[in-house]
């Protein structure tokens, strides 16, 4: 009996469904992350208990460093805002039904991306980040990608090149999600190994972390290019492979998000 022929149309549908499942679960996970940011930094900031910022970020609050504290506060506040506002920009229904909202929210998102990046660079290179020099270089690469994507997202919208605009917006979303991916993949890694394998917990350095930086900050950006090509190609097999890869990745993300929520974010609240 001949094997069932999977038509190109079906593979397109399969890819769409896989992307949608991936997107919904990523958005849910990022929503939990933003609740954590507001619950920890927002609540303690409003209460004036700034010392609590240091429970998760070693350089969150430093006495008498007004500028540094301001940058940190701005960084985490905008992180919460964009983590909720960003996914709304990519939702077709929101774009089509509320175009004015899309334009206003889009400007806030892109502006916030620049501010988060600038504050992030200050925190990294003036205050110093966890993860030493290598960690600082990788997060800076993420920052540069955010700047590039934010610039082209807005430029293509102004020029009315909407296909390109959407592509840059997807790249921007992936770059902005880098720090979230890092936390989720780190917790996945720790869940699999039940120990900090491949890195030192005190210095927060080691080959496993370098791999996770690449996985979180650079690979999502590169994967977007594969997605754009495969989506438009007539090859059924590539769409199937990509769909299965996305579903596997989503399972990993679900486990990592669950571990990050239960093991890292909720206990800090
Ligand atoms: C949209 C992207 C980003 C989000 C959502 C984000 C979110 C956060 C959050 C929530 C924290 C507090 C630590 C925690 O509770 O986990 C933090 C700290 C920090 N972020 Fe970001 N961030 C982003 C981008 C960046 C970029 C691009 C850089 C660097 C160029 C950066 C550098 C830092 C540094 C240095 C800290 C302080 C860590 C420490 O105390 O050692 N972030 N960020």
PDB file of C-alpha atoms and ligand atoms in Angstrom:
ATOM      1  CA  UNK A   1       0.000   0.000   0.000  1.00  0.00           C
ATOM      2  CA  UNK A   2       1.463   3.415  -0.875  1.00  0.00           C
ATOM      3  CA  UNK A   3       2.348   5.676   2.013  1.00  0.00           C
ATOM      4  CA  UNK A   4      -0.087   8.563   2.484  1.00  0.00           C
ATOM      5  CA  UNK A   5       1.090  11.497   0.456  1.00  0.00           C
ATOM      6  CA  UNK A   6       1.422  14.609   2.567  1.00  0.00           C
ATOM      7  CA  UNK A   7       0.549  17.498   0.338  1.00  0.00           C
ATOM      8  CA  UNK A   8       2.324  20.793   0.486  1.00  0.00           C
ATOM      9  CA  UNK A   9      -0.926  22.354   1.701  1.00  0.00           C
ATOM     10  CA  UNK A  10      -1.073  19.992   4.672  1.00  0.00           C
ATOM     11  CA  UNK A  11       2.550  20.610   5.544  1.00  0.00           C
ATOM     12  CA  UNK A  12       1.853  24.366   5.487  1.00  0.00           C
ATOM     13  CA  UNK A  13      -1.030  23.776   7.892  1.00  0.00           C
ATOM     14  CA  UNK A  14       1.141  21.585  10.112  1.00  0.00           C
ATOM     15  CA  UNK A  15       3.836  24.259  10.213  1.00  0.00           C
ATOM     16  CA  UNK A  16       1.275  26.951  11.044  1.00  0.00           C
ATOM     17  CA  UNK A  17      -0.150  24.853  13.885  1.00  0.00           C
ATOM     18  CA  UNK A  18       3.330  24.123  15.290  1.00  0.00           C
ATOM     19  CA  UNK A  19       4.260  27.807  15.150  1.00  0.00           C
ATOM     20  CA  UNK A  20       0.986  28.738  16.875  1.00  0.00           C
ATOM     21  CA  UNK A  21       1.502  26.179  19.663  1.00  0.00           C
ATOM     22  CA  UNK A  22       5.091  27.421  20.113  1.00  0.00           C
ATOM     23  CA  UNK A  23       3.944  31.053  20.182  1.00  0.00           C
ATOM     24  CA  UNK A  24       1.056  30.551  22.650  1.00  0.00           C
ATOM     25  CA  UNK A  25       3.263  28.686  25.115  1.00  0.00           C
ATOM     26  CA  UNK A  26       6.108  31.193  24.797  1.00  0.00           C
ATOM     27  CA  UNK A  27       3.673  34.050  25.404  1.00  0.00           C
ATOM     28  CA  UNK A  28       2.233  32.277  28.454  1.00  0.00           C
ATOM     29  CA  UNK A  29       5.725  31.681  29.811  1.00  0.00           C
ATOM     30  CA  UNK A  30       6.724  35.294  29.225  1.00  0.00           C
ATOM     31  CA  UNK A  31       3.542  36.446  30.934  1.00  0.00           C
ATOM     32  CA  UNK A  32       4.596  34.518  34.063  1.00  0.00           C
ATOM     33  CA  UNK A  33       8.044  36.148  33.761  1.00  0.00           C
ATOM     34  CA  UNK A  34       6.504  39.624  33.666  1.00  0.00           C
ATOM     35  CA  UNK A  35       4.323  38.804  36.701  1.00  0.00           C
ATOM     36  CA  UNK A  36       7.528  37.837  38.498  1.00  0.00           C
ATOM     37  CA  UNK A  37       9.234  41.100  37.458  1.00  0.00           C
ATOM     38  CA  UNK A  38       6.288  43.203  38.653  1.00  0.00           C
ATOM     39  CA  UNK A  39       5.813  41.095  41.788  1.00  0.00           C
ATOM     40  CA  UNK A  40       9.451  41.303  42.849  1.00  0.00           C
ATOM     41  CA  UNK A  41      10.846  44.608  41.523  1.00  0.00           C
ATOM     42  CA  UNK A  42       7.594  46.550  41.130  1.00  0.00           C
ATOM     43  CA  UNK A  43       6.081  45.745  44.527  1.00  0.00           C
ATOM     44  CA  UNK A  44       9.326  46.244  46.484  1.00  0.00           C
ATOM     45  CA  UNK A  45      10.105  49.422  44.502  1.00  0.00           C
ATOM     46  CA  UNK A  46       6.707  50.942  45.328  1.00  0.00           C
ATOM     47  CA  UNK A  47       7.158  49.958  48.988  1.00  0.00           C
ATOM     48  CA  UNK A  48      10.608  51.622  49.008  1.00  0.00           C
ATOM     49  CA  UNK A  49      12.245  48.295  49.909  1.00  0.00           C
ATOM     50  CA  UNK A  50      14.952  48.555  47.243  1.00  0.00           C
ATOM     51  CA  UNK A  51      17.295  46.156  49.041  1.00  0.00           C
ATOM     52  CA  UNK A  52      14.981  43.354  47.893  1.00  0.00           C
ATOM     53  CA  UNK A  53      16.072  44.006  44.290  1.00  0.00           C
ATOM     54  CA  UNK A  54      19.338  42.305  45.207  1.00  0.00           C
ATOM     55  CA  UNK A  55      17.632  39.020  46.068  1.00  0.00           C
ATOM     56  CA  UNK A  56      17.719  38.093  42.366  1.00  0.00           C
ATOM     57  CA  UNK A  57      20.096  40.593  40.742  1.00  0.00           C
ATOM     58  CA  UNK A  58      23.330  40.978  42.730  1.00  0.00           C
ATOM     59  CA  UNK A  59      23.824  44.504  41.372  1.00  0.00           C
ATOM     60  CA  UNK A  60      20.211  45.608  41.455  1.00  0.00           C
ATOM     61  CA  UNK A  61      20.350  48.282  44.145  1.00  0.00           C
ATOM     62  CA  UNK A  62      23.535  49.997  45.288  1.00  0.00           C
ATOM     63  CA  UNK A  63      23.305  52.689  47.960  1.00  0.00           C
ATOM     64  CA  UNK A  64      24.043  56.250  46.764  1.00  0.00           C
ATOM     65  CA  UNK A  65      24.351  55.118  43.116  1.00  0.00           C
ATOM     66  CA  UNK A  66      21.343  57.106  41.949  1.00  0.00           C
ATOM     67  CA  UNK A  67      22.002  56.791  38.211  1.00  0.00           C
ATOM     68  CA  UNK A  68      22.714  53.058  38.353  1.00  0.00           C
ATOM     69  CA  UNK A  69      19.588  52.406  40.441  1.00  0.00           C
ATOM     70  CA  UNK A  70      17.535  54.511  38.053  1.00  0.00           C
ATOM     71  CA  UNK A  71      18.836  52.521  35.067  1.00  0.00           C
ATOM     72  CA  UNK A  72      18.127  49.241  36.835  1.00  0.00           C
ATOM     73  CA  UNK A  73      14.590  50.348  37.814  1.00  0.00           C
ATOM     74  CA  UNK A  74      13.925  51.525  34.253  1.00  0.00           C
ATOM     75  CA  UNK A  75      15.370  48.302  32.826  1.00  0.00           C
ATOM     76  CA  UNK A  76      13.112  45.990  34.835  1.00  0.00           C
ATOM     77  CA  UNK A  77      10.027  48.199  34.557  1.00  0.00           C
ATOM     78  CA  UNK A  78      10.279  48.284  30.759  1.00  0.00           C
ATOM     79  CA  UNK A  79      11.125  44.560  30.737  1.00  0.00           C
ATOM     80  CA  UNK A  80       7.719  43.871  32.308  1.00  0.00           C
ATOM     81  CA  UNK A  81       5.931  46.263  29.925  1.00  0.00           C
ATOM     82  CA  UNK A  82       7.440  44.867  26.736  1.00  0.00           C
ATOM     83  CA  UNK A  83       7.118  41.241  27.832  1.00  0.00           C
ATOM     84  CA  UNK A  84       3.347  41.758  27.826  1.00  0.00           C
ATOM     85  CA  UNK A  85       3.125  44.292  24.953  1.00  0.00           C
ATOM     86  CA  UNK A  86       5.510  42.541  22.543  1.00  0.00           C
ATOM     87  CA  UNK A  87       3.523  39.399  21.704  1.00  0.00           C
ATOM     88  CA  UNK A  88       0.404  41.503  21.035  1.00  0.00           C
ATOM     89  CA  UNK A  89       2.254  43.071  18.099  1.00  0.00           C
ATOM     90  CA  UNK A  90       2.667  39.713  16.379  1.00  0.00           C
ATOM     91  CA  UNK A  91      -0.967  38.636  16.712  1.00  0.00           C
ATOM     92  CA  UNK A  92      -2.713  38.933  13.352  1.00  0.00           C
ATOM     93  CA  UNK A  93      -6.164  39.491  14.894  1.00  0.00           C
ATOM     94  CA  UNK A  94      -4.902  42.350  17.051  1.00  0.00           C
ATOM     95  CA  UNK A  95      -3.094  43.908  14.060  1.00  0.00           C
ATOM     96  CA  UNK A  96      -6.107  43.671  11.756  1.00  0.00           C
ATOM     97  CA  UNK A  97      -8.830  44.646  14.244  1.00  0.00           C
ATOM     98  CA  UNK A  98      -6.976  47.311  16.191  1.00  0.00           C
ATOM     99  CA  UNK A  99      -4.545  48.995  13.764  1.00  0.00           C
ATOM    100  CA  UNK A 100      -4.294  52.153  15.857  1.00  0.00           C
ATOM    101  CA  UNK A 101      -3.361  50.123  18.937  1.00  0.00           C
ATOM    102  CA  UNK A 102      -0.796  48.254  16.825  1.00  0.00           C
ATOM    103  CA  UNK A 103       0.837  51.520  15.789  1.00  0.00           C
ATOM    104  CA  UNK A 104       0.914  53.042  19.300  1.00  0.00           C
ATOM    105  CA  UNK A 105       1.975  49.827  21.039  1.00  0.00           C
ATOM    106  CA  UNK A 106       4.581  49.270  18.318  1.00  0.00           C
ATOM    107  CA  UNK A 107       6.164  52.662  18.961  1.00  0.00           C
ATOM    108  CA  UNK A 108       6.197  51.996  22.723  1.00  0.00           C
ATOM    109  CA  UNK A 109       7.728  48.562  22.081  1.00  0.00           C
ATOM    110  CA  UNK A 110      10.507  49.809  19.820  1.00  0.00           C
ATOM    111  CA  UNK A 111      11.271  52.821  22.026  1.00  0.00           C
ATOM    112  CA  UNK A 112      11.373  50.519  25.073  1.00  0.00           C
ATOM    113  CA  UNK A 113      13.679  48.130  23.214  1.00  0.00           C
ATOM    114  CA  UNK A 114      16.224  50.932  22.770  1.00  0.00           C
ATOM    115  CA  UNK A 115      15.896  52.081  26.395  1.00  0.00           C
ATOM    116  CA  UNK A 116      16.180  48.537  27.791  1.00  0.00           C
ATOM    117  CA  UNK A 117      19.262  47.992  25.654  1.00  0.00           C
ATOM    118  CA  UNK A 118      20.905  51.285  26.721  1.00  0.00           C
ATOM    119  CA  UNK A 119      20.151  50.603  30.405  1.00  0.00           C
ATOM    120  CA  UNK A 120      21.348  47.006  29.907  1.00  0.00           C
ATOM    121  CA  UNK A 121      24.676  48.207  28.458  1.00  0.00           C
ATOM    122  CA  UNK A 122      25.154  50.572  31.395  1.00  0.00           C
ATOM    123  CA  UNK A 123      24.405  47.801  33.916  1.00  0.00           C
ATOM    124  CA  UNK A 124      26.698  45.363  32.129  1.00  0.00           C
ATOM    125  CA  UNK A 125      29.744  47.518  31.522  1.00  0.00           C
ATOM    126  CA  UNK A 126      29.562  50.071  34.354  1.00  0.00           C
ATOM    127  CA  UNK A 127      28.164  47.965  37.196  1.00  0.00           C
ATOM    128  CA  UNK A 128      29.170  44.519  35.948  1.00  0.00           C
ATOM    129  CA  UNK A 129      26.863  41.613  35.327  1.00  0.00           C
ATOM    130  CA  UNK A 130      26.773  38.062  36.625  1.00  0.00           C
ATOM    131  CA  UNK A 131      28.725  35.728  34.353  1.00  0.00           C
ATOM    132  CA  UNK A 132      31.933  37.782  34.077  1.00  0.00           C
ATOM    133  CA  UNK A 133      33.439  38.946  30.803  1.00  0.00           C
ATOM    134  CA  UNK A 134      32.046  36.150  28.624  1.00  0.00           C
ATOM    135  CA  UNK A 135      28.552  36.648  30.016  1.00  0.00           C
ATOM    136  CA  UNK A 136      28.869  40.396  29.424  1.00  0.00           C
ATOM    137  CA  UNK A 137      30.008  39.915  25.821  1.00  0.00           C
ATOM    138  CA  UNK A 138      27.123  37.563  25.018  1.00  0.00           C
ATOM    139  CA  UNK A 139      24.421  39.734  26.593  1.00  0.00           C
ATOM    140  CA  UNK A 140      25.933  42.690  24.707  1.00  0.00           C
ATOM    141  CA  UNK A 141      25.614  40.778  21.431  1.00  0.00           C
ATOM    142  CA  UNK A 142      21.953  40.323  22.357  1.00  0.00           C
ATOM    143  CA  UNK A 143      21.744  44.082  23.016  1.00  0.00           C
ATOM    144  CA  UNK A 144      23.254  44.911  19.611  1.00  0.00           C
ATOM    145  CA  UNK A 145      20.811  42.527  17.871  1.00  0.00           C
ATOM    146  CA  UNK A 146      17.945  44.258  19.706  1.00  0.00           C
ATOM    147  CA  UNK A 147      19.131  47.671  18.424  1.00  0.00           C
ATOM    148  CA  UNK A 148      19.512  46.451  14.834  1.00  0.00           C
ATOM    149  CA  UNK A 149      16.109  44.728  14.782  1.00  0.00           C
ATOM    150  CA  UNK A 150      14.329  47.657  16.463  1.00  0.00           C
ATOM    151  CA  UNK A 151      15.842  50.069  13.921  1.00  0.00           C
ATOM    152  CA  UNK A 152      14.803  48.023  10.871  1.00  0.00           C
ATOM    153  CA  UNK A 153      11.355  47.164  12.277  1.00  0.00           C
ATOM    154  CA  UNK A 154      10.492  50.843  12.479  1.00  0.00           C
ATOM    155  CA  UNK A 155      12.299  51.793   9.247  1.00  0.00           C
ATOM    156  CA  UNK A 156      10.431  49.184   7.177  1.00  0.00           C
ATOM    157  CA  UNK A 157       7.106  50.282   8.692  1.00  0.00           C
ATOM    158  CA  UNK A 158       7.782  53.930   7.819  1.00  0.00           C
ATOM    159  CA  UNK A 159       8.723  52.886   4.249  1.00  0.00           C
ATOM    160  CA  UNK A 160       5.516  50.818   3.987  1.00  0.00           C
ATOM    161  CA  UNK A 161       7.535  47.651   3.252  1.00  0.00           C
ATOM    162  CA  UNK A 162       5.178  45.531   5.305  1.00  0.00           C
ATOM    163  CA  UNK A 163       6.520  42.055   4.463  1.00  0.00           C
ATOM    164  CA  UNK A 164       9.999  43.133   5.527  1.00  0.00           C
ATOM    165  CA  UNK A 165       8.552  45.005   8.504  1.00  0.00           C
ATOM    166  CA  UNK A 166       6.888  41.802   9.759  1.00  0.00           C
ATOM    167  CA  UNK A 167      10.104  39.838   9.348  1.00  0.00           C
ATOM    168  CA  UNK A 168      12.109  42.377  11.339  1.00  0.00           C
ATOM    169  CA  UNK A 169       9.377  42.462  13.995  1.00  0.00           C
ATOM    170  CA  UNK A 170       9.669  38.677  14.375  1.00  0.00           C
ATOM    171  CA  UNK A 171      13.461  38.966  14.648  1.00  0.00           C
ATOM    172  CA  UNK A 172      13.030  41.737  17.230  1.00  0.00           C
ATOM    173  CA  UNK A 173      10.626  39.620  19.262  1.00  0.00           C
ATOM    174  CA  UNK A 174      13.142  36.749  19.250  1.00  0.00           C
ATOM    175  CA  UNK A 175      16.011  39.036  20.241  1.00  0.00           C
ATOM    176  CA  UNK A 176      13.922  40.605  23.010  1.00  0.00           C
ATOM    177  CA  UNK A 177      13.031  37.111  24.228  1.00  0.00           C
ATOM    178  CA  UNK A 178      16.731  36.166  24.537  1.00  0.00           C
ATOM    179  CA  UNK A 179      17.005  36.775  28.275  1.00  0.00           C
ATOM    180  CA  UNK A 180      13.797  34.805  28.851  1.00  0.00           C
ATOM    181  CA  UNK A 181      15.079  31.909  26.681  1.00  0.00           C
ATOM    182  CA  UNK A 182      18.290  31.950  28.702  1.00  0.00           C
ATOM    183  CA  UNK A 183      16.477  31.565  32.025  1.00  0.00           C
ATOM    184  CA  UNK A 184      14.187  28.847  30.636  1.00  0.00           C
ATOM    185  CA  UNK A 185      16.998  26.823  28.996  1.00  0.00           C
ATOM    186  CA  UNK A 186      19.166  27.194  32.102  1.00  0.00           C
ATOM    187  CA  UNK A 187      16.393  25.757  34.259  1.00  0.00           C
ATOM    188  CA  UNK A 188      15.803  23.000  31.694  1.00  0.00           C
ATOM    189  CA  UNK A 189      19.511  22.138  31.859  1.00  0.00           C
ATOM    190  CA  UNK A 190      19.441  22.058  35.674  1.00  0.00           C
ATOM    191  CA  UNK A 191      16.283  19.940  35.644  1.00  0.00           C
ATOM    192  CA  UNK A 192      17.829  17.395  33.266  1.00  0.00           C
ATOM    193  CA  UNK A 193      21.076  17.115  35.214  1.00  0.00           C
ATOM    194  CA  UNK A 194      19.743  17.842  38.703  1.00  0.00           C
ATOM    195  CA  UNK A 195      23.025  19.707  39.309  1.00  0.00           C
ATOM    196  CA  UNK A 196      24.996  22.634  37.834  1.00  0.00           C
ATOM    197  CA  UNK A 197      26.847  20.494  35.266  1.00  0.00           C
ATOM    198  CA  UNK A 198      29.339  22.293  32.998  1.00  0.00           C
ATOM    199  CA  UNK A 199      29.518  25.523  34.957  1.00  0.00           C
ATOM    200  CA  UNK A 200      30.484  26.924  38.304  1.00  0.00           C
ATOM    201  CA  UNK A 201      27.559  28.133  40.373  1.00  0.00           C
ATOM    202  CA  UNK A 202      29.655  30.752  42.249  1.00  0.00           C
ATOM    203  CA  UNK A 203      31.367  32.442  39.311  1.00  0.00           C
ATOM    204  CA  UNK A 204      28.439  31.631  37.007  1.00  0.00           C
ATOM    205  CA  UNK A 205      30.863  30.692  34.248  1.00  0.00           C
ATOM    206  CA  UNK A 206      31.603  27.563  32.240  1.00  0.00           C
ATOM    207  CA  UNK A 207      31.153  25.881  28.841  1.00  0.00           C
ATOM    208  CA  UNK A 208      27.544  24.880  29.497  1.00  0.00           C
ATOM    209  CA  UNK A 209      26.607  28.507  30.047  1.00  0.00           C
ATOM    210  CA  UNK A 210      28.477  29.586  26.897  1.00  0.00           C
ATOM    211  CA  UNK A 211      26.440  27.053  24.970  1.00  0.00           C
ATOM    212  CA  UNK A 212      23.246  28.325  26.568  1.00  0.00           C
ATOM    213  CA  UNK A 213      24.138  31.923  25.637  1.00  0.00           C
ATOM    214  CA  UNK A 214      24.470  30.893  21.994  1.00  0.00           C
ATOM    215  CA  UNK A 215      21.258  28.896  22.216  1.00  0.00           C
ATOM    216  CA  UNK A 216      19.328  31.801  23.712  1.00  0.00           C
ATOM    217  CA  UNK A 217      20.784  34.946  22.184  1.00  0.00           C
ATOM    218  CA  UNK A 218      22.000  33.910  18.732  1.00  0.00           C
ATOM    219  CA  UNK A 219      20.281  30.705  17.542  1.00  0.00           C
ATOM    220  CA  UNK A 220      16.686  32.028  17.726  1.00  0.00           C
ATOM    221  CA  UNK A 221      17.761  34.884  15.476  1.00  0.00           C
ATOM    222  CA  UNK A 222      19.390  32.486  12.987  1.00  0.00           C
ATOM    223  CA  UNK A 223      16.406  30.099  13.150  1.00  0.00           C
ATOM    224  CA  UNK A 224      14.108  32.894  11.996  1.00  0.00           C
ATOM    225  CA  UNK A 225      15.990  32.913   8.664  1.00  0.00           C
ATOM    226  CA  UNK A 226      15.371  29.172   8.243  1.00  0.00           C
ATOM    227  CA  UNK A 227      11.720  29.704   9.065  1.00  0.00           C
ATOM    228  CA  UNK A 228      11.302  32.489   6.466  1.00  0.00           C
ATOM    229  CA  UNK A 229      12.958  30.372   3.757  1.00  0.00           C
ATOM    230  CA  UNK A 230      11.192  27.118   4.562  1.00  0.00           C
ATOM    231  CA  UNK A 231       7.772  28.793   4.910  1.00  0.00           C
ATOM    232  CA  UNK A 232       8.004  30.135   1.354  1.00  0.00           C
ATOM    233  CA  UNK A 233       9.675  27.094  -0.213  1.00  0.00           C
ATOM    234  CA  UNK A 234       7.637  24.430  -2.062  1.00  0.00           C
ATOM    235  CA  UNK A 235       9.499  21.621  -0.213  1.00  0.00           C
ATOM    236  CA  UNK A 236       7.104  19.593   1.931  1.00  0.00           C
ATOM    237  CA  UNK A 237       9.808  17.704   3.782  1.00  0.00           C
ATOM    238  CA  UNK A 238      11.535  20.837   5.133  1.00  0.00           C
ATOM    239  CA  UNK A 239       8.228  22.076   6.517  1.00  0.00           C
ATOM    240  CA  UNK A 240       7.619  18.747   8.235  1.00  0.00           C
ATOM    241  CA  UNK A 241      11.110  18.680   9.743  1.00  0.00           C
ATOM    242  CA  UNK A 242      10.767  22.265  10.965  1.00  0.00           C
ATOM    243  CA  UNK A 243       7.318  21.573  12.441  1.00  0.00           C
ATOM    244  CA  UNK A 244       8.571  18.540  14.362  1.00  0.00           C
ATOM    245  CA  UNK A 245      11.617  20.487  15.546  1.00  0.00           C
ATOM    246  CA  UNK A 246       9.358  23.293  16.764  1.00  0.00           C
ATOM    247  CA  UNK A 247       7.127  20.859  18.665  1.00  0.00           C
ATOM    248  CA  UNK A 248      10.144  19.269  20.346  1.00  0.00           C
ATOM    249  CA  UNK A 249      11.542  22.680  21.188  1.00  0.00           C
ATOM    250  CA  UNK A 250       8.168  23.690  22.621  1.00  0.00           C
ATOM    251  CA  UNK A 251       8.176  20.631  24.915  1.00  0.00           C
ATOM    252  CA  UNK A 252      11.616  21.662  26.185  1.00  0.00           C
ATOM    253  CA  UNK A 253      10.371  25.230  26.677  1.00  0.00           C
ATOM    254  CA  UNK A 254       7.364  23.981  28.673  1.00  0.00           C
ATOM    255  CA  UNK A 255       9.595  21.960  31.015  1.00  0.00           C
ATOM    256  CA  UNK A 256      12.073  24.857  31.349  1.00  0.00           C
ATOM    257  CA  UNK A 257       9.301  27.383  32.007  1.00  0.00           C
ATOM    258  CA  UNK A 258       7.730  25.161  34.643  1.00  0.00           C
ATOM    259  CA  UNK A 259      11.094  24.712  36.377  1.00  0.00           C
ATOM    260  CA  UNK A 260      11.899  28.431  36.152  1.00  0.00           C
ATOM    261  CA  UNK A 261       8.493  29.344  37.582  1.00  0.00           C
ATOM    262  CA  UNK A 262       8.558  26.870  40.451  1.00  0.00           C
ATOM    263  CA  UNK A 263      12.283  26.888  41.163  1.00  0.00           C
ATOM    264  CA  UNK A 264      13.339  30.471  40.448  1.00  0.00           C
ATOM    265  CA  UNK A 265      10.538  33.031  40.010  1.00  0.00           C
ATOM    266  CA  UNK A 266       7.801  32.077  42.496  1.00  0.00           C
ATOM    267  CA  UNK A 267      10.163  31.417  45.452  1.00  0.00           C
ATOM    268  CA  UNK A 268      11.580  34.936  45.068  1.00  0.00           C
ATOM    269  CA  UNK A 269       8.195  36.632  45.392  1.00  0.00           C
TER     270      UNK A 269
HETATM  271  C1  LIG B   1      14.099  42.748  26.387  1.00  0.00           C
HETATM  272  C2  LIG B   1      15.153  42.212  26.860  1.00  0.00           C
HETATM  273  C3  LIG B   1      15.480  42.152  28.339  1.00  0.00           C
HETATM  274  C4  LIG B   1      14.702  41.804  29.409  1.00  0.00           C
HETATM  275  C5  LIG B   1      13.254  41.341  29.374  1.00  0.00           C
HETATM  276  C6  LIG B   1      15.541  41.900  30.600  1.00  0.00           C
HETATM  277  C7  LIG B   1      15.131  41.618  31.893  1.00  0.00           C
HETATM  278  C8  LIG B   1      15.916  41.714  33.019  1.00  0.00           C
HETATM  279  C9  LIG B   1      15.509  41.389  34.362  1.00  0.00           C
HETATM  280  C10 LIG B   1      14.132  40.894  34.764  1.00  0.00           C
HETATM  281  C11 LIG B   1      16.568  41.599  35.191  1.00  0.00           C
HETATM  282  C12 LIG B   1      16.642  41.372  36.697  1.00  0.00           C
HETATM  283  C13 LIG B   1      17.305  40.022  37.009  1.00  0.00           C
HETATM  284  C14 LIG B   1      16.252  38.939  37.250  1.00  0.00           C
HETATM  285  O1  LIG B   1      15.407  39.126  38.141  1.00  0.00           O
HETATM  286  O2  LIG B   1      16.265  37.912  36.541  1.00  0.00           O
HETATM  287  C15 LIG B   1      17.649  42.070  34.372  1.00  0.00           C
HETATM  288  C16 LIG B   1      18.903  42.384  34.852  1.00  0.00           C
HETATM  289  C17 LIG B   1      19.944  42.737  34.059  1.00  0.00           C
HETATM  290  N1  LIG B   1      19.946  42.891  32.698  1.00  0.00           N
HETATM  291 FE1  LIG B   1      18.366  42.657  31.480  1.00  0.00          FE
HETATM  292  N2  LIG B   1      16.800  42.310  30.225  1.00  0.00           N
HETATM  293  C18 LIG B   1      16.798  42.480  28.850  1.00  0.00           C
HETATM  294  C19 LIG B   1      17.845  42.855  28.065  1.00  0.00           C
HETATM  295  C20 LIG B   1      19.113  43.119  28.520  1.00  0.00           C
HETATM  296  C21 LIG B   1      20.226  43.511  27.695  1.00  0.00           C
HETATM  297  C22 LIG B   1      20.168  43.666  26.190  1.00  0.00           C
HETATM  298  C23 LIG B   1      21.282  43.664  28.531  1.00  0.00           C
HETATM  299  C24 LIG B   1      22.705  44.047  28.191  1.00  0.00           C
HETATM  300  C25 LIG B   1      23.106  44.704  27.150  1.00  0.00           C
HETATM  301  C26 LIG B   1      20.848  43.390  29.880  1.00  0.00           C
HETATM  302  C27 LIG B   1      21.627  43.436  31.002  1.00  0.00           C
HETATM  303  C28 LIG B   1      21.206  43.224  32.298  1.00  0.00           C
HETATM  304  C29 LIG B   1      22.063  43.294  33.470  1.00  0.00           C
HETATM  305  C30 LIG B   1      23.538  43.610  33.470  1.00  0.00           C
HETATM  306  C31 LIG B   1      21.271  43.006  34.582  1.00  0.00           C
HETATM  307  C32 LIG B   1      21.725  42.994  36.041  1.00  0.00           C
HETATM  308  C33 LIG B   1      22.186  41.616  36.453  1.00  0.00           C
HETATM  309  C34 LIG B   1      23.034  41.678  37.723  1.00  0.00           C
HETATM  310  O3  LIG B   1      22.612  42.235  38.722  1.00  0.00           O
HETATM  311  O4  LIG B   1      24.135  41.192  37.660  1.00  0.00           O
HETATM  312  N3  LIG B   1      19.530  43.052  29.824  1.00  0.00           N
HETATM  313  N4  LIG B   1      17.239  42.129  33.054  1.00  0.00           N
END
